[in-house]
Coordinates of C-alpha atoms and ligand atoms in Angstrom, one line a residue:
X6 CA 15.1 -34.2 1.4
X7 CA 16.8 -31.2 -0.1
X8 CA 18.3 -31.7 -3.5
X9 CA 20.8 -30.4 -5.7
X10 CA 21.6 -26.9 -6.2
X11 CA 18.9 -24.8 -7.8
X12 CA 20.4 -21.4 -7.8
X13 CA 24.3 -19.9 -7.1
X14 CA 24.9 -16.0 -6.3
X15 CA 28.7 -15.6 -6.0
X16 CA 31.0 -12.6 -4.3
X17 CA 27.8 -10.1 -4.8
X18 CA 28.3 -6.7 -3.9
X19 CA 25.9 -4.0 -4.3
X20 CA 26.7 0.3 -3.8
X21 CA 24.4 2.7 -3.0
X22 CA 25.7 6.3 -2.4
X23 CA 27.4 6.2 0.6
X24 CA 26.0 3.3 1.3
X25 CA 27.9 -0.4 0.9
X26 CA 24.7 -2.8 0.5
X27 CA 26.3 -5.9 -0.3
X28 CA 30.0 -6.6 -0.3
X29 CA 31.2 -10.3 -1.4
X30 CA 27.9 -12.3 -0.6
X31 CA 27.5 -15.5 -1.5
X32 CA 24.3 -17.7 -1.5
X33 CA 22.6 -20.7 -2.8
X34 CA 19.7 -22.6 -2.9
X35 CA 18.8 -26.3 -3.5
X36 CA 15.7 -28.0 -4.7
X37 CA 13.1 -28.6 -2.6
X38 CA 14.5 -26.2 0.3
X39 CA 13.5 -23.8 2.7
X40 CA 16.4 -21.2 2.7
X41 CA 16.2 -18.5 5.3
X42 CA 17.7 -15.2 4.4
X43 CA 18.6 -13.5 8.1
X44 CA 20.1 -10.2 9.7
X45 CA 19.1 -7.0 11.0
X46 CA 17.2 -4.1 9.7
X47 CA 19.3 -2.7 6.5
X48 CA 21.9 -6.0 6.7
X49 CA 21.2 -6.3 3.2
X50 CA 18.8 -8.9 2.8
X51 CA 15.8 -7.3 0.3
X52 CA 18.7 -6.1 -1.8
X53 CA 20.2 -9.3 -2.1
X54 CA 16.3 -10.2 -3.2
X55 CA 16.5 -7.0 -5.7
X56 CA 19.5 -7.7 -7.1
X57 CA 18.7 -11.5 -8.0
X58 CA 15.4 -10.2 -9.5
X59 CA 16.8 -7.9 -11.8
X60 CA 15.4 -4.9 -9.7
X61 CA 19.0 -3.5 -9.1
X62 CA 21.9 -4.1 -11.2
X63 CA 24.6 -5.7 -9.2
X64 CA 28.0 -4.4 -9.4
X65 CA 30.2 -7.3 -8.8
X66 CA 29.6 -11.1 -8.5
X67 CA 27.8 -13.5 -10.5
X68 CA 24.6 -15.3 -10.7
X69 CA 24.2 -18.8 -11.5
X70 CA 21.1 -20.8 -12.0
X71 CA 21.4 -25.0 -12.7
X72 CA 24.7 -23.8 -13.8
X73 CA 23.9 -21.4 -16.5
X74 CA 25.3 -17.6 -15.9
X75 CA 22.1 -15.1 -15.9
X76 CA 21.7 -11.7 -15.5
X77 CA 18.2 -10.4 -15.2
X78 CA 17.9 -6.6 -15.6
X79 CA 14.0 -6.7 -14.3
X80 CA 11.3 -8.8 -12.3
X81 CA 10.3 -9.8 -15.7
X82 CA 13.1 -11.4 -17.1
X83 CA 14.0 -13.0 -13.7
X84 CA 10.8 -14.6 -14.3
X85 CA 11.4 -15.6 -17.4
X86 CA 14.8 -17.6 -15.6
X87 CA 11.9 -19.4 -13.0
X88 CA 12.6 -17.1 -10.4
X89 CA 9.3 -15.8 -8.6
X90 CA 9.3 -13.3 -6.3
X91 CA 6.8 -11.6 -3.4
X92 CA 7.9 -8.5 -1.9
X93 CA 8.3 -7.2 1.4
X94 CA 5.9 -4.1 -0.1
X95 CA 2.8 -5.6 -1.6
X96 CA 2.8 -4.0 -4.9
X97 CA -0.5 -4.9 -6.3
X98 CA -2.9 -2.2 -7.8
X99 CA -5.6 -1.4 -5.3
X100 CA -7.9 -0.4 -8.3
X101 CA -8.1 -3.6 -9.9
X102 CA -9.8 -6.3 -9.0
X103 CA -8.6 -9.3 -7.6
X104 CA -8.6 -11.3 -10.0
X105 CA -6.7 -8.6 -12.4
X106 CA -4.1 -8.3 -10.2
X107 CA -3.0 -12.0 -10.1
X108 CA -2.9 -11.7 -13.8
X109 CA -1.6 -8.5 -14.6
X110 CA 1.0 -8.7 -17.6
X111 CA 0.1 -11.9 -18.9
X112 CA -3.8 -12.1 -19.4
X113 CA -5.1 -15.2 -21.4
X114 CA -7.0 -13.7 -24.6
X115 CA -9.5 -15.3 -26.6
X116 CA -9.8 -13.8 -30.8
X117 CA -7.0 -11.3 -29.4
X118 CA -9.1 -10.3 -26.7
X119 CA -8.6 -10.4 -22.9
X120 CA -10.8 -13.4 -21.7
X121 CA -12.4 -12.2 -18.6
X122 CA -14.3 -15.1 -17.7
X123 CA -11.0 -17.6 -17.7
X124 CA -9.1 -15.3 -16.1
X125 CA -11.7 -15.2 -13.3
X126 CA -12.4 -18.5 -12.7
X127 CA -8.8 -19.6 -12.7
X128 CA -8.2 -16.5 -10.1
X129 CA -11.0 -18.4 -8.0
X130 CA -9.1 -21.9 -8.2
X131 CA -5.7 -20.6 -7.3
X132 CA -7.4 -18.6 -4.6
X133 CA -8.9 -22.0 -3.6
X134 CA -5.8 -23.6 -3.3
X135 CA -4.6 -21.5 -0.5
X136 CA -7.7 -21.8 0.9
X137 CA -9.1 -18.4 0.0
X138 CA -12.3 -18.2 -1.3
X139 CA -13.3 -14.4 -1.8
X140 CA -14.8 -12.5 -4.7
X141 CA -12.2 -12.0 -7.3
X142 CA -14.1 -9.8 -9.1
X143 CA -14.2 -7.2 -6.4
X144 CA -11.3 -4.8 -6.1
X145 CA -8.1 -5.5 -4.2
X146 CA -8.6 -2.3 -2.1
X147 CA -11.7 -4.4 -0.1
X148 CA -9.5 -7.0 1.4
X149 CA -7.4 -6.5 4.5
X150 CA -3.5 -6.6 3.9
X151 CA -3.3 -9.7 5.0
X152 CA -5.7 -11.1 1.9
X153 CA -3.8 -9.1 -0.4
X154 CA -0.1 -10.7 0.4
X155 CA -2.0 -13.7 -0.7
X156 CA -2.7 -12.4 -3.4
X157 CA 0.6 -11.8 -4.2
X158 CA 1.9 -15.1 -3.7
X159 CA -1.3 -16.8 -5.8
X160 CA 0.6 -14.6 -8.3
X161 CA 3.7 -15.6 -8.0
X162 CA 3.5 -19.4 -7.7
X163 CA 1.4 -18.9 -10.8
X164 CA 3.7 -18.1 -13.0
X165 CA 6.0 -21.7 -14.0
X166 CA 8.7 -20.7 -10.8
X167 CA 11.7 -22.6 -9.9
X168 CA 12.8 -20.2 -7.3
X169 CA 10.0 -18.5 -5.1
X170 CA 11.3 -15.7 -3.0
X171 CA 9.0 -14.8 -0.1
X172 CA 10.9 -11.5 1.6
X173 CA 8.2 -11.2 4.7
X174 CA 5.0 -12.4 3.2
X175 CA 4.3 -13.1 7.2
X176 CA 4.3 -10.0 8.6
X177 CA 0.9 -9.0 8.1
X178 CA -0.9 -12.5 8.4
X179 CA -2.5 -14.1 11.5
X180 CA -2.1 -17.4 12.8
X181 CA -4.4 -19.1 10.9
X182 CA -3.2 -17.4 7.6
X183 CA 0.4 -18.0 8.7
X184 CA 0.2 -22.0 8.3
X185 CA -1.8 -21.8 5.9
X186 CA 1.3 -19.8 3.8
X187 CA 3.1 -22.5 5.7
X188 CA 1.1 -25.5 4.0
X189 CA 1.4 -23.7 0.5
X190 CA 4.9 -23.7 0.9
X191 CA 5.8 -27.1 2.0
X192 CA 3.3 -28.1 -0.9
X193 CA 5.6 -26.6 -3.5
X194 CA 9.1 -27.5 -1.3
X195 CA 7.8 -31.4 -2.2
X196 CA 7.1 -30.5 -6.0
X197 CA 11.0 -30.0 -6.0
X198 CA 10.9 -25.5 -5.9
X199 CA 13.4 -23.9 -3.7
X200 CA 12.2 -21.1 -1.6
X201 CA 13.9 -18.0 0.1
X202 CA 12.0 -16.8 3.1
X203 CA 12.4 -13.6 4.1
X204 CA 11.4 -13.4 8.1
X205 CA 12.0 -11.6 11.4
X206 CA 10.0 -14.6 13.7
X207 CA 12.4 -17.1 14.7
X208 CA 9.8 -19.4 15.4
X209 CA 8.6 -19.5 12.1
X210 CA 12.5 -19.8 10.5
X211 CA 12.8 -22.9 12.8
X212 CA 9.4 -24.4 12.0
X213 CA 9.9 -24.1 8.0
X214 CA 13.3 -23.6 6.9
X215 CA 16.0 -25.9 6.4
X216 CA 18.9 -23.9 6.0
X217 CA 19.5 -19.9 7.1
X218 CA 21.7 -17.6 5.3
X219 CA 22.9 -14.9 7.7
X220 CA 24.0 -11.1 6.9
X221 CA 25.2 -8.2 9.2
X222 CA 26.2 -4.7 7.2
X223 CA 25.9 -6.3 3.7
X224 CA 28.6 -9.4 4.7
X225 CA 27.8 -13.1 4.8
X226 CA 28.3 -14.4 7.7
X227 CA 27.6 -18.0 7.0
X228 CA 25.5 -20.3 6.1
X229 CA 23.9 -23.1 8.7
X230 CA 21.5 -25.8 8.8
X231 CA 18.7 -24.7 10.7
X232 CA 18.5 -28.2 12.7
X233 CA 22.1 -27.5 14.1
X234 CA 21.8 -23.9 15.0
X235 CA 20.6 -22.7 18.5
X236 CA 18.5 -19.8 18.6
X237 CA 20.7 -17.8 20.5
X238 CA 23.7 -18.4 18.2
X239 CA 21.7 -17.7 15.5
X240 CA 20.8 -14.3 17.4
X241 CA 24.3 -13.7 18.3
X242 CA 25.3 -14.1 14.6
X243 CA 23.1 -11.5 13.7
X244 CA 23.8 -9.4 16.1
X245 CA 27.2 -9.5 16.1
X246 CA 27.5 -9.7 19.6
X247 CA 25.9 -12.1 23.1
X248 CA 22.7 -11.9 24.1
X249 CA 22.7 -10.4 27.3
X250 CA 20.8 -7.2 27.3
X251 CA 17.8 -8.8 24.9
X252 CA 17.5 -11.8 27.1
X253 CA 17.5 -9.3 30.6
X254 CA 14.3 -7.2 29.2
X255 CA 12.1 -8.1 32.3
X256 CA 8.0 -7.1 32.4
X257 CA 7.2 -3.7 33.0
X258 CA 6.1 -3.5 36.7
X259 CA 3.6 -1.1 36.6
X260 CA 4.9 2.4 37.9
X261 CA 2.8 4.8 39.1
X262 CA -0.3 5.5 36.9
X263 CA -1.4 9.3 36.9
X264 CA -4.8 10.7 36.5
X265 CA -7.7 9.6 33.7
X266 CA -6.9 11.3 30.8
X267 CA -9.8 9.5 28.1
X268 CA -12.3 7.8 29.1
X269 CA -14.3 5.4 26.8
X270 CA -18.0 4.6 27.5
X271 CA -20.2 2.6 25.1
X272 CA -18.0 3.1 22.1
X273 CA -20.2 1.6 19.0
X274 CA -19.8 1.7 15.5
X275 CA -21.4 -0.9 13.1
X276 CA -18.9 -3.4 11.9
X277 CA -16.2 -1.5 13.7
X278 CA -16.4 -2.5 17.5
X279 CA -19.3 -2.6 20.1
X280 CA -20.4 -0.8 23.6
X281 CA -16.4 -0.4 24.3
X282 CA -15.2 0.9 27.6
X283 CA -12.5 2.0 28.7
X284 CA -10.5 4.2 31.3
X285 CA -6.8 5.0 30.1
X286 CA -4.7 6.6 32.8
X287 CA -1.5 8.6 32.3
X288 CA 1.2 6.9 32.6
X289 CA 0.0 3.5 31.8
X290 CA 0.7 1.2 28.7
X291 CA -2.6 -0.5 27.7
X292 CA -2.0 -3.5 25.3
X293 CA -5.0 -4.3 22.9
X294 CA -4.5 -8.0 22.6
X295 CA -6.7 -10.2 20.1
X296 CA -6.6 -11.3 16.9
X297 CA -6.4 -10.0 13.7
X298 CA -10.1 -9.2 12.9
X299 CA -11.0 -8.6 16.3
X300 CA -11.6 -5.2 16.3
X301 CA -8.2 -3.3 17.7
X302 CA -7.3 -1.0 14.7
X303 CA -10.7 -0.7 15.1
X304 CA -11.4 0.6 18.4
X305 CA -8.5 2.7 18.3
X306 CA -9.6 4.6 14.5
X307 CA -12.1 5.4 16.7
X308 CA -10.2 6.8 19.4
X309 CA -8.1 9.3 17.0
X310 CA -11.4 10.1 15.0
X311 CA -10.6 8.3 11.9
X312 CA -14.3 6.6 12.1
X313 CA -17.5 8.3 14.5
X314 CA -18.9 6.4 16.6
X315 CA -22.7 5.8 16.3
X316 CA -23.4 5.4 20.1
X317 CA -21.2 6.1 23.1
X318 CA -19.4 8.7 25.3
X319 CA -15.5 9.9 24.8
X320 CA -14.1 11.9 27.7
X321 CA -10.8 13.6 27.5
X322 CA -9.8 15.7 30.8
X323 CA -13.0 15.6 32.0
X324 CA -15.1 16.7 29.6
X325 CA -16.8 15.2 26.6
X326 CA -15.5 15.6 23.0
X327 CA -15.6 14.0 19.6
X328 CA -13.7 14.6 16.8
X329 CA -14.8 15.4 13.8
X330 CA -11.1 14.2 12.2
X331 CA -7.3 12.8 13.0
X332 CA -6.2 16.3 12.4
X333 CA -9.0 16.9 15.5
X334 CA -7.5 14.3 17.5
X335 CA -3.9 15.3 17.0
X336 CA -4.3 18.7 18.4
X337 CA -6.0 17.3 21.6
X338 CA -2.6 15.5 21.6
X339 CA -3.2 12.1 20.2
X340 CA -1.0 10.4 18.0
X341 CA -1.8 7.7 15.9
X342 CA 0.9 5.0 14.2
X343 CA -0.8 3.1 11.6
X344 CA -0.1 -0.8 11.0
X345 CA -0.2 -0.4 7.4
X346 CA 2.6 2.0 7.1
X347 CA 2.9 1.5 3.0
X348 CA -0.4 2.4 2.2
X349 CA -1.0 5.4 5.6
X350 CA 2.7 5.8 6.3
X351 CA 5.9 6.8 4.5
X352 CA 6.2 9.4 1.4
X353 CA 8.7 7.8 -0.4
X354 CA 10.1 11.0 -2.5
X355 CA 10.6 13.1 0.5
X356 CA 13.6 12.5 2.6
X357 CA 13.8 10.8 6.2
X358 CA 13.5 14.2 8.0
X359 CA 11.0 15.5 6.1
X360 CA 9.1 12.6 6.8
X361 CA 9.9 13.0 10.3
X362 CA 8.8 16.4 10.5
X363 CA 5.4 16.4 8.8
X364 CA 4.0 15.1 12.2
X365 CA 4.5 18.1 13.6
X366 CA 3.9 20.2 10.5
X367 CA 0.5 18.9 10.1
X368 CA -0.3 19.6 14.2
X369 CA 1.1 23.4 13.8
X370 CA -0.5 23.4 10.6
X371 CA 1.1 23.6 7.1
X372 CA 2.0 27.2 7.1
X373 CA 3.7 27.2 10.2
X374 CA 7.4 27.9 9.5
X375 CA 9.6 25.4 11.3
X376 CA 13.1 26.7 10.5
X377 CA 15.8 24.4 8.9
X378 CA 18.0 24.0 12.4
X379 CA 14.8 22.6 14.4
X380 CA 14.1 20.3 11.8
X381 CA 17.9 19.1 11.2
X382 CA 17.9 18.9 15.1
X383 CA 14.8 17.3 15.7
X384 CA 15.2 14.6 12.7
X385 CA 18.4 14.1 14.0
X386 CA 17.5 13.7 17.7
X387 CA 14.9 11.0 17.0
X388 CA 17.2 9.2 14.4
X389 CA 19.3 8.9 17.3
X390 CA 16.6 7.5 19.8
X391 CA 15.4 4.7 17.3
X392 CA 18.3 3.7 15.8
X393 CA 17.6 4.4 12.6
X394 CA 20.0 3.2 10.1
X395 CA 20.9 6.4 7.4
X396 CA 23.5 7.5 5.4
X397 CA 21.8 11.2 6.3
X398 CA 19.0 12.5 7.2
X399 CA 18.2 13.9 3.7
X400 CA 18.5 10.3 2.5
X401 CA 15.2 9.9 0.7
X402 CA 13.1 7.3 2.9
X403 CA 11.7 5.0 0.1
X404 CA 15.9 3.8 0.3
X405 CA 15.5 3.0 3.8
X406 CA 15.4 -0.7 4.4
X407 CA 11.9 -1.9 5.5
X408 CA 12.2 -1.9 8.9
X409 CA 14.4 1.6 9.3
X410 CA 11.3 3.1 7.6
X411 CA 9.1 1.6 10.0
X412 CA 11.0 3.4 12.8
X413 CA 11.0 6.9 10.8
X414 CA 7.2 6.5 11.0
X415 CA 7.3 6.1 14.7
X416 CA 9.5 8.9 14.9
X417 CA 6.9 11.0 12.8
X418 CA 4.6 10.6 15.7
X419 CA 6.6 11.0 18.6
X420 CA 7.7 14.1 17.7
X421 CA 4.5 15.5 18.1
X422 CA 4.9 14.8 22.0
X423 CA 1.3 13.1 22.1
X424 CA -0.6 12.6 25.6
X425 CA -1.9 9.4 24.1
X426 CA 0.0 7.3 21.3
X427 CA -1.6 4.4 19.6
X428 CA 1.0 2.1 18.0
X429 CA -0.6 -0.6 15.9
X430 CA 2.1 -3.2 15.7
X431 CA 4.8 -0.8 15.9
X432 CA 7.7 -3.9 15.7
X433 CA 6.5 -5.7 13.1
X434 CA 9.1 -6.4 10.0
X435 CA 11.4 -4.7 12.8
X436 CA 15.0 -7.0 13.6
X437 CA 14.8 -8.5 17.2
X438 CA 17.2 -6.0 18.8
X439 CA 15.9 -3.0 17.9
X440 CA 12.3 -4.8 18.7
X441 CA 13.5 -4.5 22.7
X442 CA 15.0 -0.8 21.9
X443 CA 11.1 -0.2 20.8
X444 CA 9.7 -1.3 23.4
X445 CA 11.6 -0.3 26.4
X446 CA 11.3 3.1 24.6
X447 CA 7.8 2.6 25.5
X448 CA 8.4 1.5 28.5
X449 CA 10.4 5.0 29.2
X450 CA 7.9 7.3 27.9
X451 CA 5.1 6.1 29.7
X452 CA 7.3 6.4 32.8
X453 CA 9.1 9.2 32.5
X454 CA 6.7 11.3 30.4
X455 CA 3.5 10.2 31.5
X456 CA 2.8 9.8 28.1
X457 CA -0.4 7.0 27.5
X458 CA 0.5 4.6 25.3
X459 CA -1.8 2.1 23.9
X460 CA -0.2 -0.5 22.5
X461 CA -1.5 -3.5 19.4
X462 CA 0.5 -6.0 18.8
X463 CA 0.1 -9.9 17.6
X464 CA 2.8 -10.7 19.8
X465 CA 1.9 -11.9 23.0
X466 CA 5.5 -12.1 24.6
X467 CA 5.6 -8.3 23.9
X468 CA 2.6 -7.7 25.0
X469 CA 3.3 -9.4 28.2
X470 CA 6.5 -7.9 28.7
X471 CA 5.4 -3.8 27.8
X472 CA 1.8 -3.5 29.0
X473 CA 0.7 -2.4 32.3
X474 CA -3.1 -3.7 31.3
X475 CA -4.2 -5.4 28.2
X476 CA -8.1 -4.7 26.9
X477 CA -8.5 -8.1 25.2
X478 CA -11.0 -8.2 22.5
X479 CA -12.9 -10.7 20.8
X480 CA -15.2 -10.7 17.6
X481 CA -15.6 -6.8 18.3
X482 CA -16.1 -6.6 21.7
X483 CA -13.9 -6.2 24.4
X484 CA -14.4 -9.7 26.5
X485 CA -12.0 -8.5 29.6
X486 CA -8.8 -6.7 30.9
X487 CA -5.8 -8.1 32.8
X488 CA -3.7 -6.9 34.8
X489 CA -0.2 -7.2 37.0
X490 CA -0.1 -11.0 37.5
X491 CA -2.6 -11.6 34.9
X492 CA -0.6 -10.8 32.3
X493 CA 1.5 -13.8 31.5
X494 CA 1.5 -15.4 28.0
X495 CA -0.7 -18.6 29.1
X496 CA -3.3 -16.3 30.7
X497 CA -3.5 -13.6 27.8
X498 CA -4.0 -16.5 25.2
X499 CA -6.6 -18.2 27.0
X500 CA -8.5 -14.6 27.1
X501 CA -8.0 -14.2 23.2
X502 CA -9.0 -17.5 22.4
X503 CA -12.2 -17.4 25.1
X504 CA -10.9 -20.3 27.3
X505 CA -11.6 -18.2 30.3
Ligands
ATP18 N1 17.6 2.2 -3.4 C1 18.4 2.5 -2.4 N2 19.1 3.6 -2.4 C2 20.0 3.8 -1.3 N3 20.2 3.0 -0.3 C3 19.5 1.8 -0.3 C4 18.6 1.5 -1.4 N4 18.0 0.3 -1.1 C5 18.6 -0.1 0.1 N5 19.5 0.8 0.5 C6 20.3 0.6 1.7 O1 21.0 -0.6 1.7 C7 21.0 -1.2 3.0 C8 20.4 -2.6 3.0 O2 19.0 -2.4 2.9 P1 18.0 -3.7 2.7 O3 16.7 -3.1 2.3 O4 18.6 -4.7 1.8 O5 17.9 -4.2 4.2 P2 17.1 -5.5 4.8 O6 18.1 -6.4 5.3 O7 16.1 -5.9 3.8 O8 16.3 -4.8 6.1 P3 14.8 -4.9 6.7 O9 14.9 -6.0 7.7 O10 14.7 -3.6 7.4 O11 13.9 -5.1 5.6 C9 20.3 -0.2 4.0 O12 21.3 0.6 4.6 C10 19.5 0.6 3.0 O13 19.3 1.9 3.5
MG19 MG1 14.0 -5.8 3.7

């Protein structure tokens, strides 16, 4: 049962230069609901967040919450109003420990001083409660990102919240760690908090949410309760248009594979992955399916020389090679997209082309001149083929919605015209349409460029739908491959989970 309302944002609108962010959006939230906050990639949907949280000033409407008028000017103060926030950019402090990141700000002291031992054992017993029992003592950069956005939200439901704002704590989390969020959050929905979520899975908005708020280009376009709304409306409101073309994706039939072009024999490094083989083809899209833990970022550091192996063989046309670093690996034409792209991705001071164009600045090396017209043309090209949303290219990139800088990182790596290109969960955070642009982009250069692509993603459907072969892998070991008929989504789960 959802209660009365919690929290009112009226006619909100929100300017960037040259760039309209919000216009007229309204939203609220009840008691003891699950309010989805939906739309494309740059519809407006963190900035609604920012602006509620005192990050960004707003510069019309007005904010209402249990019917007082508030206007926070920082995270701080919109704390101080109950309202609790996670962003879609963990910003924790990797140098600290766990522990000192949950209570950053706000440390219990003892005689004036900071009380170390409190503040570590309640760390521990909030930890608990989401079921994560890890050293808090250790620092933040030992966990995975997935361990970290828990962090985050142990933070945030800390603190005494009203409002909990979750903008795409899911991304980075596995099954497992995904209901286990899920749990959390039902947990405080029954103590009477209401929570925005934040999510690209439509599964997940259907499984938790009561209501959905959607957005296209900064406009409200409604507001529905999730129980009434099909999927495919709710798609087609946020698209702004039918489905057609995202529903027609089909598989990709294997085309024509060309010649070996690496060849992995034995692959081992401790911890990392072991005796891994494998033959990737031209041509061919080779999904690494498994789950989160199992080894695929893994296996494929190894691959672009971000880790040695201790044993095995790695043949490239032929003959043997290792490389000694990435740099190594990117001028034997390898690219490599990282899954963290916060931490290994974007540089958030330069602008979209320059962040474009340091993939292929760092392959020619850094005193190669690449004059101002190839760059303009070349950012401009590959803005084009990903869609990415801009006011220009000399838009700084930390002003890019989440998932448009997600795509500029992509682009950073195609331009570099790889042979082989590893994308570790290249859609994630990314809006459903553009999701199918990514992947029949795939699709395209493996068939019409004969590039290899090796492909790590948590979903299965896209798995299923982009790979030619999938290398499943298990507990650091690759347990089998599939291939053609194989590869449905029954089959490729049964092979993660070891039913077969
Ligand atoms: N600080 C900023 N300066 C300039 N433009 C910005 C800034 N922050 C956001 N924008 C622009 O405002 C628009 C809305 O961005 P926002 O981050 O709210 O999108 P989003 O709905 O959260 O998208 P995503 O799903 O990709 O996270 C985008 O066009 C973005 O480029
Ligand atoms: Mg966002």
């Amino acid at each position: 049962m959802t209660g009365q309302v919690l929290l009112t944002m009226r006619g909100i609108s929100k300017y960037f230069p040259g760039v309209r962010a919000l216009e007229n959006v309204d939203f609220t939230l009840r008691a003891g609901e699950v309010h989805a906050l939906m739309g494309e990639n740059g519809a407006g949907k963190s900035t609604l967040i920012k602006v509620l949280t005192g990050v960004y000033p707003k510069d019309g409407g007005e904010i209402l919450m249990d019917g007082k008028s508030i206007s926070p000017s920082s995270p701080l103060e919109a704390q101080k109003c109950n309202i609790s926030t996670v962003y879609q950019e963990v910003n924790l402090c990797p140098n600290l420990t766990v522990a000192e990141n949950i209570f950053i700000g706000r440390e219990p002291r003892k005689a004036g001083r900071i009380d170390w031992k409190t503040i570590n054992r309640r760390a521990a017993e909030l930890l608990k409660q989401l079921n994560l029992e890890i050293d808090v003592t250790k620092t933040l950069d030992n966990y995975s990102v997935a361990v970290q956005q828990m962090i985050a939200i142990a933070r945030a439901v800390d603190v005494d919240a009203k409002v909990l704002i979750l903008d795409e704590p899911t991304s980075s989390l596995d099954e497992n760690e995904t209901s286990r969020l899920f749990d959390v959050v039902r947990g405080l929905k029954k103590q009477g908090l209401g929570v925005v979520f934040v999510s690209h899975f439509l599964d997940q908005i259907y499984e938790l949410c009561d209501r959905v708020t959607v957005l296209r280009n900064g406009e409200l376009v409604g507001a529905y309760e999730i129980e009434k709304l099909p999927r495919v409306e709710l798609i087609s409101k946020m698209i702004g248009k039918e489905l057609g073309d995202i529903q027609s994706m089909g598989k990709n039939d294997a085309a024509e594979r060309g010649e070996v072009l690496i060849e992995a024999k034995g692959l081992t490094a401790f911890g990392r992955i072991k005796d891994f083989d494998l033959t990737v083809h031209k041509g061919e899209v080779i999904g690494f399916a498994g789950l989160l833990g199992s080894g695929r970022t893994e296996t494929a550091e190894l691959l672009f020389g971000v880790a040695k192996p201790e044993k095995g063989t790695l043949k490239l046309g032929g003959s043997e090679i290792r490389f000694a670093t990435p740099l190594d690996a990117m001028h034997h034409k390898i690219a490599f997209c990282p899954e963290d792209r916060k931490v290994q991705g974007i540089i958030g001071d330069l602008t979209v082309r320059e962040n474009i164009i340091i993939g292929l600045q760092a392959k020619n090396g850094m005193w190669s001149h690449i004059p101002m017209k190839e760059q303009e043309r070349i950012a401009e090209e590959y803005i084009k083929l990903l869609q990415i949303k801009v006011s220009s290219p000399e838009q700084l990139i930390k002003n890019l919605s989440g998932g448009n800088q997600q795509k500029a990182i992509i682009a950073r790596w195609l331009v570099t015209e790889p042979n082989l290109l590893i994308l570790d969960e290249p859609t994630r955070g990314i809006d459903i349409g553009t999701k199918t642009e990514i992947q029949k982009m795939v699709i395209r250069l493996a068939r019409e460029k004969q590039m290899a692509i090796i492909f790590i993603s948590s979903e299965i459907d896209e798995m299923t739908r982009t790979c030619t072969r999938l290398a499943v892998l298990r507990d650091r070991k690759k347990v089998t491959e599939l291939s053609g008929d194989e590869i449905y989504p029954d089959r490729v789960m049964a092979a993660i989970a070891g039913g077969v």
